[in-house]
Short mmCIF file of C-alpha atoms in Angstrom, two decimals:
data_model
loop_
_atom_site.label_atom_id
_atom_site.label_comp_id
_atom_site.label_asym_id
_atom_site.label_seq_id
_atom_site.Cartn_x
_atom_site.Cartn_y
_atom_site.Cartn_z
CA MET A 1 64.00 56.73 57.09
CA ARG A 2 66.37 57.82 54.42
CA SER A 3 67.98 55.38 52.04
CA PRO A 4 71.76 54.88 52.53
CA ALA A 5 74.02 56.44 49.93
CA PRO A 6 76.08 54.13 47.68
CA GLY A 7 79.04 52.69 49.68
CA GLU A 8 77.55 53.82 52.99
CA ARG A 9 76.82 51.13 55.66
CA PRO A 10 73.32 51.19 56.97
CA GLU A 11 73.15 52.39 60.55
CA ARG A 12 71.71 49.97 63.06
CA SER A 13 69.03 51.56 65.11
CA SER A 14 69.36 51.79 68.88
CA SER A 15 66.27 49.65 69.26
CA THR A 16 67.90 46.82 67.33
CA ARG A 17 71.01 46.96 69.52
CA ARG A 18 68.90 46.90 72.64
CA SER A 19 66.99 43.88 71.39
CA LEU A 20 70.22 41.98 70.73
CA ARG A 21 71.53 42.71 74.21
CA ARG A 22 68.28 41.52 75.70
CA HIS A 23 68.27 38.30 73.71
CA LYS A 24 68.36 35.20 75.96
CA ALA A 25 71.42 33.77 74.14
CA ALA A 26 73.51 36.94 74.53
CA ARG A 27 74.95 36.23 77.96
CA PRO A 28 75.94 32.57 77.28
CA VAL A 29 77.62 33.61 74.03
CA LEU A 30 79.55 36.41 75.76
CA LEU A 31 80.58 34.05 78.56
CA LEU A 32 81.81 31.47 76.06
CA LEU A 33 83.79 34.07 74.14
CA SER A 34 85.35 35.32 77.37
CA LEU A 35 86.45 31.80 78.35
CA VAL A 36 87.98 31.21 74.93
CA LEU A 37 89.86 34.51 75.16
CA VAL A 38 91.18 33.76 78.65
CA GLY A 39 92.28 30.26 77.59
CA ALA A 40 94.09 31.58 74.53
CA VAL A 41 95.93 34.22 76.56
CA TYR A 42 96.93 31.65 79.24
CA ALA A 43 98.17 29.14 76.65
CA ALA A 44 100.29 31.85 75.05
CA LEU A 45 101.81 33.22 78.24
CA ALA A 46 101.95 30.28 80.69
CA PRO A 47 105.32 28.44 81.02
CA ALA A 48 105.51 24.93 79.60
CA THR A 49 105.43 22.25 82.29
CA SER A 50 105.63 18.48 82.24
CA SER A 51 105.14 15.74 84.84
CA SER A 52 107.81 13.54 83.29
CA ALA A 53 111.46 13.62 84.30
CA GLU A 54 112.48 14.24 80.70
CA GLY A 55 110.37 17.38 80.27
CA ALA A 56 110.87 18.91 83.73
CA THR A 57 113.61 21.36 84.56
CA ASP A 58 116.26 20.51 87.16
CA ALA A 59 114.55 22.66 89.78
CA GLN A 60 111.15 21.06 89.12
CA LEU A 61 112.65 17.57 89.21
CA ILE A 62 114.44 18.22 92.49
CA ALA A 63 111.31 19.75 94.03
CA ARG A 64 109.22 16.76 93.04
CA GLY A 65 111.91 14.40 94.31
CA LYS A 66 112.02 16.22 97.64
CA ASP A 67 108.28 15.69 98.09
CA LEU A 68 108.59 11.98 97.26
CA PHE A 69 111.62 11.67 99.54
CA ALA A 70 109.74 13.28 102.44
CA VAL A 71 106.91 10.76 102.13
CA ASN A 72 108.88 7.56 101.44
CA CYS A 73 112.41 8.01 102.83
CA ALA A 74 112.61 10.79 105.42
CA SER A 75 111.32 8.67 108.30
CA CYS A 76 114.66 6.81 108.29
CA HIS A 77 117.09 9.05 106.40
CA GLY A 78 115.86 12.44 107.65
CA LEU A 79 114.19 15.26 105.74
CA ASN A 80 117.55 16.49 104.45
CA GLY A 81 119.14 13.06 103.96
CA GLU A 82 121.26 13.48 107.11
CA GLY A 83 120.46 9.97 108.33
CA LEU A 84 118.96 8.94 111.65
CA ALA A 85 121.25 6.98 113.94
CA GLN A 86 118.38 5.63 116.04
CA GLN A 87 116.89 4.12 112.89
CA GLY A 88 120.19 2.67 111.75
CA ALA A 89 119.85 4.49 108.44
CA PRO A 90 122.93 6.11 106.85
CA ALA A 91 123.21 9.66 105.58
CA LEU A 92 122.56 10.18 101.88
CA THR A 93 124.37 13.49 101.49
CA ASN A 94 127.18 12.11 99.32
CA VAL A 95 125.88 8.91 97.72
CA GLY A 96 124.87 10.32 94.34
CA SER A 97 121.89 9.54 92.15
CA ALA A 98 123.26 6.13 91.11
CA ALA A 99 122.83 4.78 94.64
CA VAL A 100 119.20 5.90 94.76
CA ASP A 101 118.49 4.42 91.34
CA PHE A 102 120.04 1.10 92.39
CA GLN A 103 118.30 0.83 95.76
CA VAL A 104 114.84 1.97 94.64
CA ARG A 105 114.77 0.40 91.17
CA THR A 106 115.66 -3.04 92.59
CA GLY A 107 113.03 -2.70 95.33
CA ARG A 108 115.54 -2.75 98.19
CA MET A 109 114.30 0.64 99.31
CA PRO A 110 112.12 1.65 101.03
CA ALA A 111 113.05 -1.09 103.52
CA ALA A 112 110.64 -2.54 106.04
CA ASP A 113 113.41 -3.03 108.64
CA THR A 114 116.73 -1.19 108.65
CA GLY A 115 118.22 -3.73 111.05
CA VAL A 116 118.50 -6.49 108.44
CA GLN A 117 119.83 -6.69 104.91
CA ALA A 118 117.23 -5.38 102.48
CA PRO A 119 116.41 -8.03 99.87
CA PRO A 120 115.49 -7.15 96.29
CA LYS A 121 111.75 -7.08 95.65
CA GLU A 122 109.21 -5.69 93.23
CA ASN A 123 109.62 -1.98 92.62
CA THR A 124 106.53 0.19 93.26
CA PHE A 125 107.80 3.47 91.78
CA THR A 126 107.75 4.71 88.20
CA ASP A 127 110.91 5.62 86.31
CA ASP A 128 110.03 9.32 86.58
CA GLU A 129 109.57 9.08 90.35
CA ILE A 130 112.90 7.29 90.76
CA ALA A 131 114.63 9.90 88.61
CA ALA A 132 113.10 12.68 90.71
CA MET A 133 114.21 11.18 94.03
CA ALA A 134 117.66 10.48 92.60
CA ALA A 135 117.94 14.10 91.44
CA TYR A 136 117.01 15.37 94.89
CA VAL A 137 119.56 13.16 96.67
CA ALA A 138 122.20 14.13 94.11
CA SER A 139 121.56 17.79 94.97
CA LEU A 140 122.54 17.10 98.60
CA GLY A 141 126.21 16.45 97.77
CA SER A 142 128.54 14.55 95.49
CA GLY A 143 128.55 10.92 94.36
CA PRO A 144 128.27 8.75 91.24
CA ALA A 145 125.60 9.87 88.79
CA THR A 146 123.05 7.53 87.22
CA PRO A 147 124.85 6.04 84.19
CA ASP A 148 123.93 6.30 80.53
CA GLU A 149 123.50 3.11 78.55
CA ASP A 150 126.82 3.49 76.74
CA GLN A 151 128.60 3.36 80.12
CA TYR A 152 127.41 -0.14 81.05
CA SER A 153 126.15 -1.85 77.89
CA PRO A 154 128.39 -4.81 76.93
CA SER A 155 127.26 -4.85 73.31
CA GLY A 156 130.03 -4.98 70.74
CA LEU A 157 132.69 -6.47 73.02
CA THR A 158 134.98 -9.19 71.71
CA ALA A 159 135.70 -12.62 73.17
CA GLU A 160 139.00 -11.23 74.43
CA ASP A 161 137.14 -8.48 76.27
CA VAL A 162 134.82 -11.04 77.87
CA ALA A 163 137.82 -13.12 78.97
CA LYS A 164 139.35 -10.01 80.53
CA GLY A 165 136.05 -9.40 82.31
CA GLY A 166 136.24 -12.94 83.70
CA GLU A 167 139.68 -12.25 85.12
CA LEU A 168 138.47 -9.05 86.75
CA PHE A 169 135.40 -10.78 88.15
CA ARG A 170 137.35 -13.69 89.64
CA THR A 171 139.86 -11.28 91.17
CA ASN A 172 137.44 -8.74 92.63
CA CYS A 173 134.02 -10.37 92.93
CA SER A 174 134.13 -14.16 93.15
CA ALA A 175 135.18 -14.21 96.82
CA CYS A 176 131.66 -13.10 97.72
CA HIS A 177 129.50 -13.72 94.67
CA ASN A 178 131.06 -17.07 93.66
CA PHE A 179 132.93 -17.62 90.39
CA LYS A 180 129.59 -18.12 88.64
CA GLY A 181 127.79 -15.21 90.27
CA ALA A 182 125.52 -17.54 92.26
CA GLY A 183 126.01 -15.55 95.46
CA GLY A 184 126.85 -16.84 98.90
CA ALA A 185 126.74 -16.30 102.66
CA LEU A 186 128.94 -13.71 104.38
CA PRO A 187 129.69 -13.07 108.08
CA ASN A 188 127.16 -11.45 110.43
CA GLY A 189 124.13 -12.80 108.59
CA VAL A 190 124.87 -10.90 105.38
CA VAL A 191 124.35 -12.51 101.97
CA ALA A 192 126.06 -11.68 98.69
CA PRO A 193 123.10 -11.76 96.26
CA SER A 194 122.99 -13.87 93.14
CA LEU A 195 123.85 -12.10 89.89
CA GLN A 196 122.04 -14.59 87.67
CA ASP A 197 119.11 -12.20 87.13
CA ALA A 198 120.98 -8.91 87.48
CA ASP A 199 120.93 -6.57 84.47
CA ALA A 200 123.89 -4.57 83.22
CA LYS A 201 122.81 -1.29 84.81
CA THR A 202 122.36 -2.93 88.21
CA ILE A 203 125.86 -4.43 88.12
CA TRP A 204 127.40 -1.08 87.11
CA GLU A 205 125.61 0.82 89.89
CA ALA A 206 126.48 -1.81 92.49
CA MET A 207 130.19 -1.64 91.62
CA ARG A 208 130.21 2.16 91.68
CA THR A 209 128.14 2.67 94.87
CA GLY A 210 129.07 -0.36 97.00
CA PRO A 211 125.72 -1.29 98.58
CA GLY A 212 125.78 -3.03 101.96
CA GLN A 213 129.05 -4.86 102.62
CA MET A 214 130.22 -4.50 99.03
CA PRO A 215 133.27 -2.29 98.47
CA VAL A 216 133.11 0.72 96.15
CA PHE A 217 134.96 0.23 92.86
CA ALA A 218 135.70 3.79 91.79
CA SER A 219 136.40 4.72 88.19
CA GLY A 220 140.02 5.37 89.10
CA ALA A 221 140.44 1.71 90.08
CA ILE A 222 138.19 0.07 87.46
CA PRO A 223 137.20 2.33 84.54
CA ASP A 224 133.88 2.01 82.74
CA GLU A 225 135.51 -0.01 79.95
CA ASP A 226 136.50 -2.71 82.44
CA VAL A 227 133.10 -2.60 84.15
CA GLN A 228 131.53 -3.31 80.76
CA LYS A 229 133.81 -6.34 80.43
CA VAL A 230 132.75 -7.62 83.84
CA VAL A 231 129.10 -7.16 82.83
CA ALA A 232 129.75 -9.04 79.58
CA TYR A 233 131.34 -11.94 81.48
CA VAL A 234 128.42 -12.23 83.92
CA ASP A 235 125.97 -12.07 81.02
CA GLN A 236 127.83 -14.83 79.17
CA VAL A 237 127.92 -17.05 82.25
CA ASN A 238 124.19 -16.59 82.78
CA GLN A 239 123.41 -17.48 79.18
CA THR A 240 125.70 -20.53 79.03
CA PRO A 241 123.75 -23.76 79.76
CA SER A 242 125.19 -25.91 82.54
CA ALA A 243 126.16 -29.49 81.82
CA GLY A 244 125.67 -32.27 84.32
CA LEU A 245 124.97 -31.92 88.03
CA THR A 246 125.83 -28.28 88.84
CA LEU A 247 124.56 -28.24 92.45
CA GLY A 248 123.50 -24.66 91.86
CA GLY A 249 126.99 -23.55 90.91
CA ILE A 250 127.67 -22.73 94.56
CA GLY A 251 131.22 -24.03 94.43
CA PRO A 252 133.54 -26.50 96.20
CA VAL A 253 131.77 -26.36 99.58
CA SER A 254 128.55 -27.92 98.35
CA GLU A 255 130.40 -30.21 95.97
CA GLY A 256 132.68 -31.42 98.77
CA PHE A 257 129.72 -31.95 101.07
CA TRP A 258 127.89 -34.14 98.60
CA ALA A 259 131.11 -35.98 97.76
CA TRP A 260 131.44 -36.99 101.41
CA VAL A 261 127.76 -37.82 101.87
CA ALA A 262 127.24 -39.71 98.62
CA GLY A 263 130.78 -40.94 97.91
CA ILE A 264 132.20 -41.82 101.31
CA GLY A 265 128.75 -42.80 102.58
CA SER A 266 128.30 -45.29 99.74
CA LEU A 267 131.75 -46.78 100.37
CA ALA A 268 131.00 -47.15 104.09
CA LEU A 269 127.72 -48.93 103.39
CA PHE A 270 129.44 -51.21 100.87
CA ALA A 271 132.15 -52.07 103.42
CA VAL A 272 129.52 -52.92 106.06
CA TRP A 273 127.70 -55.13 103.56
CA ILE A 274 130.93 -57.01 102.69
CA ALA A 275 131.76 -57.50 106.37
CA THR A 276 128.28 -58.82 107.08
CA ARG A 277 128.46 -61.34 104.22
CA GLY A 278 131.92 -62.45 105.32
CA ALA A 279 130.80 -63.04 108.92
CA ARG A 280 127.88 -65.14 107.75
CA ALA A 281 130.15 -67.27 105.55
#
């Protein structure tokens, strides 16, 4: 074998190449290199995806929401949100994403029985799942959108704003929810729920979507600035400690009842006692 000239690479003999190919580690190494190459090409060319509502595109979010809706809601509201009269479930084609967020986030939906008022209960869905279902229902028509925090947050309002919120609440809400937000009974077995544990977003969505027997307060009638004032008033009432015997803050009905039972009842017993002592004398 001749010696290589200066600067010339030594040629590898065919026997050496054959021995390398026949080596027992050759195939695993080639397989590993192939997998690394395929993974690198896929990572470079594959579209970015995310399971969260924040990272998903609108189409992905709606598609995921449609799947969740089909499993959890379609049995009553129909596959396309058209509603099923035999189930007593309304159509969802024009309720907007705010209605879905309110009903699902508070645990009212899915409901076990559509024939009775759905009470609030523990929510079993994640925020991303709720956002996906809300996006799907919003795609079926028009309606109020899920609000941003600056639309309902009462932070930064003055005492004058809170007082204005109290006026709005007493004018538009106290007939059903009581002046203190303690709730109350309505006709046909319906109950206006207590607002003592309701958060700002829940109050905003309830006013805008009108769940159950509640009327819809559109932005043309009560703008977001006034809704924030109502929220601030309810929040202040809930944080203010009650003095004395409040009787649950239910209002004059319960107070009048106990006034008759305790007040008039005590006077009647006292009168009977006086009459009995006088007869004995």
